[in-house]
Amino acid sequence: MPMYSFEGRSPKVDPTAFVAPTAVLVGDVTVEAGASVWFNVVLRGDYAPVVIREGANVQDGSVLHAPPGIPVDVGPGATIAHMCTIHGANIGMEALIANHCTVLDGAVIGARSLVAAHSLVVGGTNIPPEVVVTGAPAKVKGPIEGTRSEMWVNANPQAYRDLAQRYLVGLGSVDEAYADQDAAEGLPEPGLSEPTTHIE
């Protein structure tokens, strides 16, 4: 995966974490044990740290950036779903930020709360634990207990921990597989032409 140091600070990834080969990690970024960072995610820790806690998952296409003095902290078992923007926010343990959400500077999302898809959590908002939040700007709609959202919060952390472990052992490059097959069959590498014999 592309990882870059910035001004002497380099990403740190636990060996049990899964980071997809197309994710980009820059600077003061930490990915803890059992966490997962999926395809085309950007974690940019230049002004301040970005921390993905144990067992958390950041899904495809999401961008997490820490502005000056406001770290990004994604709590244990939390979920940042597909195509989210998290900018200087604190996401509580097992909270779930659903697809295409934006969570802005200084916002705090309480443990096991769910922010519904396409919501906008404006800067400085403090969301309590175990509630459902929706809208732009996002507002608390009520307790999560007994709702369909609770099922997602309960199931997603372990589901993504399990999926990440499968990817650690099961992900392979199709190009490499074809190259190995071609080599075994004596075929030329892609882009190389067969030698030719000229007959006068």
XYZ file of C-alpha atoms in Angstrom:
200
model
C 0.000 0.000 0.000
C 1.286 3.565 -0.601
C 2.605 4.953 2.700
C 4.497 8.212 2.967
C 6.414 9.925 5.727
C 5.854 13.629 6.246
C 8.317 15.837 8.128
C 9.751 12.831 9.918
C 6.444 11.204 10.883
C 5.528 7.897 9.275
C 2.412 5.719 9.358
C 2.366 2.816 11.830
C 0.294 -0.256 10.938
C -0.160 -3.242 13.242
C 0.701 -6.499 11.453
C -2.765 -7.892 12.207
C -4.496 -4.957 10.501
C -5.590 -5.062 6.859
C -4.754 -2.064 4.692
C -5.852 -2.373 1.062
C -3.122 -1.942 -1.554
C -4.775 1.181 -3.002
C -5.266 2.985 0.321
C -2.928 5.945 0.933
C -1.497 6.709 4.381
C 0.487 9.898 4.960
C 2.345 11.137 8.025
C 1.186 10.662 11.614
C -1.249 7.803 11.024
C -1.772 4.802 13.302
C -3.777 1.684 12.395
C -4.186 -0.581 15.420
C -4.605 -4.350 15.741
C -7.430 -5.974 13.801
C -8.464 -2.723 12.140
C -9.107 -2.443 8.413
C -8.585 0.328 5.877
C -10.201 -0.424 2.531
C -9.669 0.419 -1.118
C -8.991 4.043 -2.120
C -9.166 5.365 1.434
C -6.950 8.375 2.236
C -5.656 8.868 5.796
C -3.694 12.118 5.951
C -1.979 13.005 9.204
C 0.004 16.113 8.393
C -1.338 18.814 10.739
C -2.415 16.364 13.462
C -2.645 12.582 14.034
C -5.148 10.177 12.491
C -5.755 7.083 14.644
C -7.786 4.034 13.644
C -8.344 2.088 16.865
C -8.429 -1.658 17.392
C -10.981 -3.471 15.255
C -12.304 -0.310 13.571
C -12.922 -0.205 9.827
C -12.667 2.607 7.282
C -14.399 1.615 4.079
C -13.780 2.266 0.405
C -13.260 5.810 -0.796
C -13.424 7.575 2.562
C -11.118 10.505 3.348
C -9.917 11.228 6.884
C -7.872 14.356 7.538
C -6.803 16.042 10.761
C -6.735 19.861 10.621
C -4.383 21.859 12.851
C -4.779 20.855 16.486
C -7.764 18.543 15.950
C -6.807 14.857 15.623
C -9.040 12.282 14.000
C -9.765 9.385 16.349
C -11.863 6.441 15.159
C -12.738 4.408 18.249
C -12.453 0.650 18.790
C -14.836 -1.278 16.562
C -16.206 1.873 14.929
C -17.240 1.941 11.271
C -16.605 4.651 8.715
C -18.640 3.394 5.769
C -18.144 4.033 2.046
C -17.265 7.499 0.695
C -17.322 9.429 3.970
C -15.397 12.582 4.851
C -14.163 12.748 8.438
C -12.370 16.013 9.189
C -10.991 16.507 12.682
C -13.645 14.424 14.451
C -13.774 11.897 17.286
C -15.795 8.780 16.523
C -16.769 6.729 19.585
C -16.428 3.007 20.198
C -18.576 0.948 17.785
C -20.245 4.059 16.373
C -21.286 3.740 12.740
C -20.949 6.555 10.215
C -23.003 5.413 7.229
C -22.307 5.897 3.515
C -21.528 9.374 2.153
C -21.602 11.155 5.518
C -19.556 14.231 6.367
C -18.399 14.806 9.949
C -16.600 18.106 10.496
C -14.067 19.746 12.788
C -14.421 19.102 16.490
C -17.528 16.924 16.251
C -17.812 14.054 18.718
C -19.922 10.993 17.926
C -20.867 8.975 21.008
C -20.261 5.249 21.391
C -22.626 2.961 19.467
C -24.464 5.809 17.778
C -25.376 5.623 14.097
C -25.167 8.579 11.722
C -27.502 7.824 8.811
C -26.334 7.870 5.202
C -25.729 11.270 3.552
C -25.906 13.137 6.869
C -23.836 16.245 7.620
C -22.546 16.591 11.172
C -21.419 20.195 11.465
C -18.311 21.232 13.352
C -18.470 21.190 17.134
C -21.560 18.953 17.329
C -21.623 16.560 20.293
C -23.710 13.449 19.633
C -24.519 11.382 22.734
C -24.021 7.602 22.898
C -26.510 5.080 21.491
C -28.683 7.336 19.368
C -29.694 7.560 15.701
C -28.709 10.751 13.905
C -29.829 11.923 10.487
C -30.109 14.982 8.278
C -28.126 17.982 7.090
C -27.417 19.391 9.553
C -27.669 16.137 11.484
C -30.079 15.932 14.419
C -30.722 13.219 16.998
C -33.860 11.269 16.077
C -33.999 9.073 19.158
C -32.451 6.097 20.944
C -30.936 3.351 18.841
C -32.262 0.552 21.038
C -34.930 -1.501 19.301
C -34.372 0.045 15.872
C -33.078 -1.515 12.672
C -30.005 0.685 13.076
C -29.099 -1.212 16.232
C -28.663 -4.383 14.169
C -26.035 -2.644 12.018
C -24.171 -1.319 15.038
C -24.215 -4.765 16.652
C -23.191 -6.752 13.574
C -20.781 -4.571 11.639
C -17.675 -4.526 13.877
C -17.230 -8.298 13.937
C -18.315 -8.707 10.319
C -15.554 -6.371 9.152
C -12.946 -7.850 11.486
C -13.711 -11.247 9.971
C -13.667 -9.906 6.412
C -10.334 -8.178 7.004
C -8.759 -11.446 8.142
C -10.046 -13.141 4.993
C -8.467 -10.407 2.885
C -5.134 -10.751 4.673
C -4.844 -14.322 3.412
C -7.097 -14.334 0.350
C -6.348 -11.190 -1.650
C -4.128 -11.602 -4.694
C -3.314 -9.693 -7.845
C -4.982 -11.090 -10.958
C -2.154 -9.654 -13.102
C 0.401 -11.613 -11.067
C -1.696 -14.763 -11.327
C -1.879 -14.428 -15.134
C 1.853 -13.708 -15.325
C 2.584 -16.881 -13.356
C 0.267 -18.876 -15.623
C 1.835 -17.420 -18.771
C 5.335 -18.174 -17.507
C 4.357 -21.778 -16.821
C 3.021 -22.043 -20.371
C 6.093 -20.355 -21.881
C 4.156 -17.326 -23.103
C 5.800 -13.891 -23.348
C 5.173 -11.245 -20.705
C 2.503 -8.652 -21.579
C 3.924 -5.949 -23.829
C 6.713 -8.150 -25.180
C 6.444 -9.295 -28.749
C 7.405 -12.696 -30.014
C 10.766 -12.852 -31.815
C 10.316 -12.805 -35.572
C 12.221 -14.581 -38.331
C 12.612 -12.714 -41.602
C 12.649 -14.806 -44.756
C 14.222 -13.107 -47.716
